[in-house]
Each structure stands twice: as C-alpha cells, then as structure tokens.
Amino acid sequence: QKEVEQDPGPLSVPEGAIVSLNCTYSNSAFQYFMWYRQYSRKGPELLMYTYSSGNKEDGRFTAQVDKSSKYISLFIRDSQPSDSATYLCAIDHTNAGKSTFGDGTTLTVKP
Amino acid sequence: DSGVTQTPKHLITATGQRVTLRCSPRSGDLSVYWYQQSLDQGLQFLIQYYNGEERAKGNILERFSAQQFPDLHSELNLSSLELGDSALYFCASSVASGIGELFFGEGSRLTVL
C-alpha cells in the first residue's frame, strides 16, 4: 500500500466550476500537508502548506485537512483555464527526511 | 523561476551508458533532493543531502549514486542505463532538512534508447 493515495483523474471541468482534489494517507505520523501545482514540462511549485486539521484559504484555493480520517483536499473556486495543470499532494513528517508525493491529478479547465 | 538550476534539460543516450545530472540549489538552501518522475510511477524520492551529508534515501537503485559538493551543488550519476530509467529527474532544494517547502528545478529529461 502506498503511503499517499491520490484520486487519479484526469479531471475536466468547465470554467467557473468548483474543483475538488483529494488524497488519503496511511501514516498518522505525518504532520505537514502540501499541495503542489505542476504545469506541463515544468517542475512542481508549492500552492498551499498547512500543518493542522481544518481549512486554510488563499484566494480561490482552500486546503482542507482531516487528520482523524487521514484525508486531505484542495478546493479550487471559480476555476480558470490557467488552473489546468497536474496537482500533487505531498506529506511530510519530521523524521522522514523527504516529502512523500501522491501520483497527481491532471486537471483541465475548459473555457 | 524557482532559483534551482538543472542541467542538462534533455539527454538521449543508449542502454548501458552512464550519465551525470547536475543541480545548483537556490542561494542559501542547504538541502538538495532528487526525485524521479515517470508516467506510471509519479514523483518518486531518490535521495536527500543536507550540507554535504546524505540524510535520507528512498528507493534509489544501486546503479544510481549522488553527492553534494562543498559549494552545495549536487550531481546524480546514473550508470548501466536501462530503458526503464527513461524519466524526468527533478532536483529540489530547501532551507531546512526534510520538511517544508521544496523548490524544484525544471528537470532533466532522460531518454534511454
């Protein structure tokens, strides 16, 4: 079993839709939760970073963490064609020495 | 621009050969990470260095090795290449060791024929 499982997609939505991207994890020692965005042929870049259960908002993006269920989500409101990318969840714990990534969900937002 | 520089951007070579990928971290970052990204396996952690010392190791093959030099740049050496080694290899850097935001380079795309 992988430590981090991500809904595989791909996902295609019309412009303006609300998008939900989801990951589950197995190790309760994980403490830090991140979402990266990766455009085609580019390296991933950090979108959101949180370490506690609950919601964190940044503009049109909301990261949600439920540690009791070991479930994390990224919501995108009013999605735009420029949001078309692969979204990767990533999870850390202090002693891991690395971030563990989900396999990514490819999102296409159609105008 | 993340500030992480990787060279070469593209590399085509034959099975059995050896290649070296190079990474310069962001100014001030002491940690360097190598990840492999292939179509069927996502982003896989290979190895991490912090200020010249190996700190964490993932499922890195014995044919692969890496090091971080005193000027903090890092090299990933891949030898006895096989077709299955074809992938994007990313370097990332961070200030701290093991946690926090990673800044990724644009990757080195390796094709083994």
PDB file of C-alpha atoms in Angstrom:
ATOM      1  CA  GLN A   1       0.000   0.000   0.000  1.00  0.00           C
ATOM      2  CA  LYS A   2       1.293   3.426  -0.914  1.00  0.00           C
ATOM      3  CA  GLU A   3       1.753   5.907   1.911  1.00  0.00           C
ATOM      4  CA  VAL A   4      -0.169   8.535  -0.044  1.00  0.00           C
ATOM      5  CA  GLU A   5      -3.012   7.765  -2.428  1.00  0.00           C
ATOM      6  CA  GLN A   6      -4.389  10.456  -4.700  1.00  0.00           C
ATOM      7  CA  ASP A   7      -7.582  10.400  -6.758  1.00  0.00           C
ATOM      8  CA  PRO A   8      -6.133   9.621 -10.203  1.00  0.00           C
ATOM      9  CA  GLY A   9      -8.237  11.718 -12.564  1.00  0.00           C
ATOM     10  CA  PRO A  10      -7.945  13.085 -15.142  1.00  0.00           C
ATOM     11  CA  LEU A  11     -10.490  15.728 -14.351  1.00  0.00           C
ATOM     12  CA  SER A  12     -12.131  18.002 -16.917  1.00  0.00           C
ATOM     13  CA  VAL A  13     -14.423  20.832 -15.809  1.00  0.00           C
ATOM     14  CA  PRO A  14     -15.950  23.956 -17.371  1.00  0.00           C
ATOM     15  CA  GLU A  15     -14.592  27.355 -16.484  1.00  0.00           C
ATOM     16  CA  GLY A  16     -16.087  28.658 -13.257  1.00  0.00           C
ATOM     17  CA  ALA A  17     -16.649  25.232 -11.719  1.00  0.00           C
ATOM     18  CA  ILE A  18     -15.610  24.254  -8.209  1.00  0.00           C
ATOM     19  CA  VAL A  19     -12.921  21.602  -8.265  1.00  0.00           C
ATOM     20  CA  SER A  20     -12.194  19.105  -5.508  1.00  0.00           C
ATOM     21  CA  LEU A  21      -8.891  17.217  -5.427  1.00  0.00           C
ATOM     22  CA  ASN A  22      -8.322  14.557  -2.789  1.00  0.00           C
ATOM     23  CA  CYS A  23      -5.646  12.443  -1.129  1.00  0.00           C
ATOM     24  CA  THR A  24      -5.574   9.902   1.655  1.00  0.00           C
ATOM     25  CA  TYR A  25      -2.564   8.845   3.684  1.00  0.00           C
ATOM     26  CA  SER A  26      -1.774   5.923   5.920  1.00  0.00           C
ATOM     27  CA  ASN A  27       0.857   7.117   8.408  1.00  0.00           C
ATOM     28  CA  SER A  28      -0.542   9.049  11.357  1.00  0.00           C
ATOM     29  CA  ALA A  29       2.958  10.474  11.982  1.00  0.00           C
ATOM     30  CA  PHE A  30       2.550  12.773   9.003  1.00  0.00           C
ATOM     31  CA  GLN A  31       2.343  16.351  10.229  1.00  0.00           C
ATOM     32  CA  TYR A  32       2.743  18.676   7.267  1.00  0.00           C
ATOM     33  CA  PHE A  33       0.482  18.767   4.262  1.00  0.00           C
ATOM     34  CA  MET A  34       1.151  20.459   0.971  1.00  0.00           C
ATOM     35  CA  TRP A  35      -0.300  20.887  -2.477  1.00  0.00           C
ATOM     36  CA  TYR A  36       1.940  21.471  -5.461  1.00  0.00           C
ATOM     37  CA  ARG A  37       0.929  22.502  -8.960  1.00  0.00           C
ATOM     38  CA  GLN A  38       2.876  21.270 -11.956  1.00  0.00           C
ATOM     39  CA  TYR A  39       2.432  22.730 -15.401  1.00  0.00           C
ATOM     40  CA  SER A  40       3.406  20.625 -18.372  1.00  0.00           C
ATOM     41  CA  ARG A  41       7.184  20.316 -18.784  1.00  0.00           C
ATOM     42  CA  LYS A  42       7.840  22.312 -15.602  1.00  0.00           C
ATOM     43  CA  GLY A  43       8.842  21.484 -12.050  1.00  0.00           C
ATOM     44  CA  PRO A  44       6.205  21.383  -9.303  1.00  0.00           C
ATOM     45  CA  GLU A  45       5.612  24.614  -7.375  1.00  0.00           C
ATOM     46  CA  LEU A  46       4.089  24.941  -3.921  1.00  0.00           C
ATOM     47  CA  LEU A  47       0.475  26.136  -3.760  1.00  0.00           C
ATOM     48  CA  MET A  48      -0.590  25.533  -0.176  1.00  0.00           C
ATOM     49  CA  TYR A  49       1.097  24.435   3.037  1.00  0.00           C
ATOM     50  CA  THR A  50      -0.584  23.530   6.307  1.00  0.00           C
ATOM     51  CA  TYR A  51       0.159  21.503   9.420  1.00  0.00           C
ATOM     52  CA  SER A  52      -3.120  21.394  11.267  1.00  0.00           C
ATOM     53  CA  SER A  53      -6.567  19.960  10.793  1.00  0.00           C
ATOM     54  CA  GLY A  54      -9.096  22.372   9.364  1.00  0.00           C
ATOM     55  CA  ASN A  55      -9.237  24.731   6.428  1.00  0.00           C
ATOM     56  CA  LYS A  56      -6.693  27.170   5.043  1.00  0.00           C
ATOM     57  CA  GLU A  57      -7.680  29.652   2.354  1.00  0.00           C
ATOM     58  CA  ASP A  58      -5.564  31.500  -0.153  1.00  0.00           C
ATOM     59  CA  GLY A  59      -7.582  33.353  -2.749  1.00  0.00           C
ATOM     60  CA  ARG A  60      -9.549  30.848  -4.806  1.00  0.00           C
ATOM     61  CA  PHE A  61      -7.783  27.906  -3.176  1.00  0.00           C
ATOM     62  CA  THR A  62      -8.759  26.135   0.055  1.00  0.00           C
ATOM     63  CA  ALA A  63      -6.749  23.317   1.594  1.00  0.00           C
ATOM     64  CA  GLN A  64      -8.612  21.058   3.992  1.00  0.00           C
ATOM     65  CA  VAL A  65      -7.021  18.541   6.346  1.00  0.00           C
ATOM     66  CA  ASP A  66      -8.832  15.910   8.412  1.00  0.00           C
ATOM     67  CA  LYS A  67      -6.215  14.122  10.475  1.00  0.00           C
ATOM     68  CA  SER A  68      -8.746  11.810  12.115  1.00  0.00           C
ATOM     69  CA  SER A  69      -9.679  10.419   8.700  1.00  0.00           C
ATOM     70  CA  LYS A  70      -6.195  10.882   7.209  1.00  0.00           C
ATOM     71  CA  TYR A  71      -7.762  12.774   4.349  1.00  0.00           C
ATOM     72  CA  ILE A  72      -6.677  15.993   2.627  1.00  0.00           C
ATOM     73  CA  SER A  73      -8.404  18.017  -0.051  1.00  0.00           C
ATOM     74  CA  LEU A  74      -7.756  21.010  -2.254  1.00  0.00           C
ATOM     75  CA  PHE A  75     -10.725  23.039  -3.457  1.00  0.00           C
ATOM     76  CA  ILE A  76     -10.469  25.480  -6.339  1.00  0.00           C
ATOM     77  CA  ARG A  77     -13.297  28.010  -6.664  1.00  0.00           C
ATOM     78  CA  ASP A  78     -14.183  29.782  -9.900  1.00  0.00           C
ATOM     79  CA  SER A  79     -11.727  27.603 -11.826  1.00  0.00           C
ATOM     80  CA  GLN A  80      -9.904  29.214 -14.737  1.00  0.00           C
ATOM     81  CA  PRO A  81      -8.240  27.744 -17.846  1.00  0.00           C
ATOM     82  CA  SER A  82      -4.928  28.830 -16.311  1.00  0.00           C
ATOM     83  CA  ASP A  83      -5.586  26.345 -13.483  1.00  0.00           C
ATOM     84  CA  SER A  84      -5.135  23.488 -15.985  1.00  0.00           C
ATOM     85  CA  ALA A  85      -2.202  21.542 -14.576  1.00  0.00           C
ATOM     86  CA  THR A  86      -1.321  18.459 -12.565  1.00  0.00           C
ATOM     87  CA  TYR A  87      -1.909  18.837  -8.830  1.00  0.00           C
ATOM     88  CA  LEU A  88       0.191  16.810  -6.412  1.00  0.00           C
ATOM     89  CA  CYS A  89      -0.424  16.358  -2.725  1.00  0.00           C
ATOM     90  CA  ALA A  90       2.671  15.964  -0.576  1.00  0.00           C
ATOM     91  CA  ILE A  91       3.053  14.985   3.035  1.00  0.00           C
ATOM     92  CA  ASP A  92       5.955  15.252   5.487  1.00  0.00           C
ATOM     93  CA  HIS A  93       6.843  14.175   8.939  1.00  0.00           C
ATOM     94  CA  THR A  94       9.803  15.486  10.838  1.00  0.00           C
ATOM     95  CA  ASN A  95      11.854  12.314  10.752  1.00  0.00           C
ATOM     96  CA  ALA A  96      11.102  11.328   7.173  1.00  0.00           C
ATOM     97  CA  GLY A  97      13.766  13.460   5.559  1.00  0.00           C
ATOM     98  CA  LYS A  98      11.617  13.876   2.490  1.00  0.00           C
ATOM     99  CA  SER A  99       8.202  14.760   1.162  1.00  0.00           C
ATOM    100  CA  THR A 100       6.052  11.853   0.015  1.00  0.00           C
ATOM    101  CA  PHE A 101       4.025  12.732  -3.045  1.00  0.00           C
ATOM    102  CA  GLY A 102       0.769  11.457  -4.444  1.00  0.00           C
ATOM    103  CA  ASP A 103       0.777  10.431  -8.097  1.00  0.00           C
ATOM    104  CA  GLY A 104      -1.010  13.623  -9.129  1.00  0.00           C
ATOM    105  CA  THR A 105      -4.360  14.547 -10.635  1.00  0.00           C
ATOM    106  CA  THR A 106      -4.392  16.228 -14.027  1.00  0.00           C
ATOM    107  CA  LEU A 107      -6.989  18.975 -14.263  1.00  0.00           C
ATOM    108  CA  THR A 108      -8.254  20.588 -17.450  1.00  0.00           C
ATOM    109  CA  VAL A 109     -10.474  23.657 -17.200  1.00  0.00           C
ATOM    110  CA  LYS A 110     -12.311  24.290 -20.448  1.00  0.00           C
ATOM    111  CA  PRO A 111     -13.235  27.864 -21.474  1.00  0.00           C
TER     112      PRO A 111
ATOM    113  CA  ASP B   1      11.834  30.886 -11.733  1.00  0.00           C
ATOM    114  CA  SER B   2      12.449  28.777  -8.602  1.00  0.00           C
ATOM    115  CA  GLY B   3      16.164  29.579  -8.446  1.00  0.00           C
ATOM    116  CA  VAL B   4      17.105  25.896  -8.806  1.00  0.00           C
ATOM    117  CA  THR B   5      19.141  25.152 -11.922  1.00  0.00           C
ATOM    118  CA  GLN B   6      19.360  21.744 -13.528  1.00  0.00           C
ATOM    119  CA  THR B   7      21.492  20.662 -16.446  1.00  0.00           C
ATOM    120  CA  PRO B   8      21.172  19.228 -18.979  1.00  0.00           C
ATOM    121  CA  LYS B   9      17.499  19.816 -19.787  1.00  0.00           C
ATOM    122  CA  HIS B  10      17.377  16.924 -22.221  1.00  0.00           C
ATOM    123  CA  LEU B  11      19.590  13.893 -22.619  1.00  0.00           C
ATOM    124  CA  ILE B  12      19.343  10.999 -25.040  1.00  0.00           C
ATOM    125  CA  THR B  13      21.651   8.041 -24.570  1.00  0.00           C
ATOM    126  CA  ALA B  14      21.876   4.308 -25.123  1.00  0.00           C
ATOM    127  CA  THR B  15      21.381   1.364 -22.813  1.00  0.00           C
ATOM    128  CA  GLY B  16      24.448   0.510 -20.786  1.00  0.00           C
ATOM    129  CA  GLN B  17      25.768   4.064 -20.763  1.00  0.00           C
ATOM    130  CA  ARG B  18      26.410   6.376 -17.819  1.00  0.00           C
ATOM    131  CA  VAL B  19      25.171   9.953 -17.384  1.00  0.00           C
ATOM    132  CA  THR B  20      25.562  12.694 -14.816  1.00  0.00           C
ATOM    133  CA  LEU B  21      22.831  15.170 -13.970  1.00  0.00           C
ATOM    134  CA  ARG B  22      23.740  18.387 -12.223  1.00  0.00           C
ATOM    135  CA  CYS B  23      21.795  20.615  -9.850  1.00  0.00           C
ATOM    136  CA  SER B  24      22.526  24.007  -8.325  1.00  0.00           C
ATOM    137  CA  PRO B  25      20.198  24.783  -5.388  1.00  0.00           C
ATOM    138  CA  ARG B  26      18.692  28.145  -4.555  1.00  0.00           C
ATOM    139  CA  SER B  27      21.075  30.544  -2.915  1.00  0.00           C
ATOM    140  CA  GLY B  28      21.098  29.827   0.814  1.00  0.00           C
ATOM    141  CA  ASP B  29      19.439  26.411   0.624  1.00  0.00           C
ATOM    142  CA  LEU B  30      21.458  23.645   2.253  1.00  0.00           C
ATOM    143  CA  SER B  31      19.248  20.672   1.354  1.00  0.00           C
ATOM    144  CA  VAL B  32      19.098  19.054  -2.056  1.00  0.00           C
ATOM    145  CA  TYR B  33      16.649  16.328  -3.051  1.00  0.00           C
ATOM    146  CA  TRP B  34      16.472  14.173  -6.142  1.00  0.00           C
ATOM    147  CA  TYR B  35      13.161  12.855  -7.440  1.00  0.00           C
ATOM    148  CA  GLN B  36      12.351  10.677 -10.434  1.00  0.00           C
ATOM    149  CA  GLN B  37       9.081  11.236 -12.294  1.00  0.00           C
ATOM    150  CA  SER B  38       7.870   8.683 -14.786  1.00  0.00           C
ATOM    151  CA  LEU B  39       4.444   8.332 -16.364  1.00  0.00           C
ATOM    152  CA  ASP B  40       3.429   5.247 -14.460  1.00  0.00           C
ATOM    153  CA  GLN B  41       5.020   5.920 -11.059  1.00  0.00           C
ATOM    154  CA  GLY B  42       4.525   9.570 -10.205  1.00  0.00           C
ATOM    155  CA  LEU B  43       7.160  11.523  -8.309  1.00  0.00           C
ATOM    156  CA  GLN B  44       9.492   9.089  -6.533  1.00  0.00           C
ATOM    157  CA  PHE B  45      12.005  10.225  -3.940  1.00  0.00           C
ATOM    158  CA  LEU B  46      15.554   9.080  -4.596  1.00  0.00           C
ATOM    159  CA  ILE B  47      17.903  10.756  -2.125  1.00  0.00           C
ATOM    160  CA  GLN B  48      18.445  13.845   0.034  1.00  0.00           C
ATOM    161  CA  TYR B  49      21.615  15.673   1.053  1.00  0.00           C
ATOM    162  CA  TYR B  50      21.998  18.357   3.674  1.00  0.00           C
ATOM    163  CA  ASN B  51      25.155  20.452   3.683  1.00  0.00           C
ATOM    164  CA  GLY B  52      27.167  17.727   2.018  1.00  0.00           C
ATOM    165  CA  GLU B  53      25.879  14.768   4.011  1.00  0.00           C
ATOM    166  CA  GLU B  54      23.402  12.142   2.929  1.00  0.00           C
ATOM    167  CA  ARG B  55      20.282  12.494   5.108  1.00  0.00           C
ATOM    168  CA  ALA B  56      17.608  10.295   3.589  1.00  0.00           C
ATOM    169  CA  LYS B  57      17.430   7.621   0.969  1.00  0.00           C
ATOM    170  CA  GLY B  58      14.453   6.390  -1.000  1.00  0.00           C
ATOM    171  CA  ASN B  59      14.181   3.558  -3.469  1.00  0.00           C
ATOM    172  CA  ILE B  60      17.330   4.541  -5.276  1.00  0.00           C
ATOM    173  CA  LEU B  61      18.838   1.806  -7.405  1.00  0.00           C
ATOM    174  CA  GLU B  62      22.384   0.623  -6.717  1.00  0.00           C
ATOM    175  CA  ARG B  63      23.262   1.743 -10.252  1.00  0.00           C
ATOM    176  CA  PHE B  64      22.462   5.315  -9.184  1.00  0.00           C
ATOM    177  CA  SER B  65      24.578   7.456  -6.901  1.00  0.00           C
ATOM    178  CA  ALA B  66      24.656  11.060  -5.859  1.00  0.00           C
ATOM    179  CA  GLN B  67      26.751  13.532  -3.958  1.00  0.00           C
ATOM    180  CA  GLN B  68      26.630  17.102  -2.756  1.00  0.00           C
ATOM    181  CA  PHE B  69      29.776  19.152  -3.090  1.00  0.00           C
ATOM    182  CA  PRO B  70      31.191  21.839  -0.746  1.00  0.00           C
ATOM    183  CA  ASP B  71      29.676  24.584  -2.917  1.00  0.00           C
ATOM    184  CA  LEU B  72      26.315  22.793  -2.334  1.00  0.00           C
ATOM    185  CA  HIS B  73      25.701  21.797  -5.921  1.00  0.00           C
ATOM    186  CA  SER B  74      24.729  18.177  -6.387  1.00  0.00           C
ATOM    187  CA  GLU B  75      25.213  15.530  -9.029  1.00  0.00           C
ATOM    188  CA  LEU B  76      23.177  12.420  -9.713  1.00  0.00           C
ATOM    189  CA  ASN B  77      25.060   9.673 -11.512  1.00  0.00           C
ATOM    190  CA  LEU B  78      23.122   7.020 -13.394  1.00  0.00           C
ATOM    191  CA  SER B  79      25.050   4.060 -14.743  1.00  0.00           C
ATOM    192  CA  SER B  80      24.378   0.864 -16.720  1.00  0.00           C
ATOM    193  CA  LEU B  81      21.293   2.611 -18.023  1.00  0.00           C
ATOM    194  CA  GLU B  82      18.216   0.619 -18.922  1.00  0.00           C
ATOM    195  CA  LEU B  83      15.162   1.544 -20.977  1.00  0.00           C
ATOM    196  CA  GLY B  84      13.133   1.818 -17.773  1.00  0.00           C
ATOM    197  CA  ASP B  85      15.371   4.606 -16.488  1.00  0.00           C
ATOM    198  CA  SER B  86      13.841   6.968 -19.036  1.00  0.00           C
ATOM    199  CA  ALA B  87      12.120   9.628 -16.939  1.00  0.00           C
ATOM    200  CA  LEU B  88      12.187  13.202 -15.755  1.00  0.00           C
ATOM    201  CA  TYR B  89      14.683  13.700 -12.952  1.00  0.00           C
ATOM    202  CA  PHE B  90      13.958  16.633 -10.675  1.00  0.00           C
ATOM    203  CA  CYS B  91      16.212  18.321  -8.212  1.00  0.00           C
ATOM    204  CA  ALA B  92      14.660  20.328  -5.399  1.00  0.00           C
ATOM    205  CA  SER B  93      16.161  22.400  -2.620  1.00  0.00           C
ATOM    206  CA  SER B  94      15.022  23.701   0.730  1.00  0.00           C
ATOM    207  CA  VAL B  95      16.450  25.692   3.593  1.00  0.00           C
ATOM    208  CA  ALA B  96      15.865  23.056   6.254  1.00  0.00           C
ATOM    209  CA  SER B  97      16.390  19.328   6.159  1.00  0.00           C
ATOM    210  CA  GLY B  98      13.475  17.082   5.390  1.00  0.00           C
ATOM    211  CA  ILE B  99      10.477  19.322   5.881  1.00  0.00           C
ATOM    212  CA  GLY B 100       8.997  22.454   4.448  1.00  0.00           C
ATOM    213  CA  GLU B 101       8.618  23.910   1.006  1.00  0.00           C
ATOM    214  CA  LEU B 102      10.616  22.353  -1.772  1.00  0.00           C
ATOM    215  CA  PHE B 103      11.757  24.484  -4.688  1.00  0.00           C
ATOM    216  CA  PHE B 104      12.019  22.395  -7.817  1.00  0.00           C
ATOM    217  CA  GLY B 105      14.153  22.851 -10.869  1.00  0.00           C
ATOM    218  CA  GLU B 106      12.709  22.319 -14.313  1.00  0.00           C
ATOM    219  CA  GLY B 107      14.026  18.800 -14.525  1.00  0.00           C
ATOM    220  CA  SER B 108      16.333  16.797 -16.738  1.00  0.00           C
ATOM    221  CA  ARG B 109      14.515  14.619 -19.236  1.00  0.00           C
ATOM    222  CA  LEU B 110      16.453  11.404 -19.813  1.00  0.00           C
ATOM    223  CA  THR B 111      15.647   9.159 -22.736  1.00  0.00           C
ATOM    224  CA  VAL B 112      17.393   5.798 -22.919  1.00  0.00           C
ATOM    225  CA  LEU B 113      17.230   4.117 -26.333  1.00  0.00           C
TER     226      LEU B 113
END
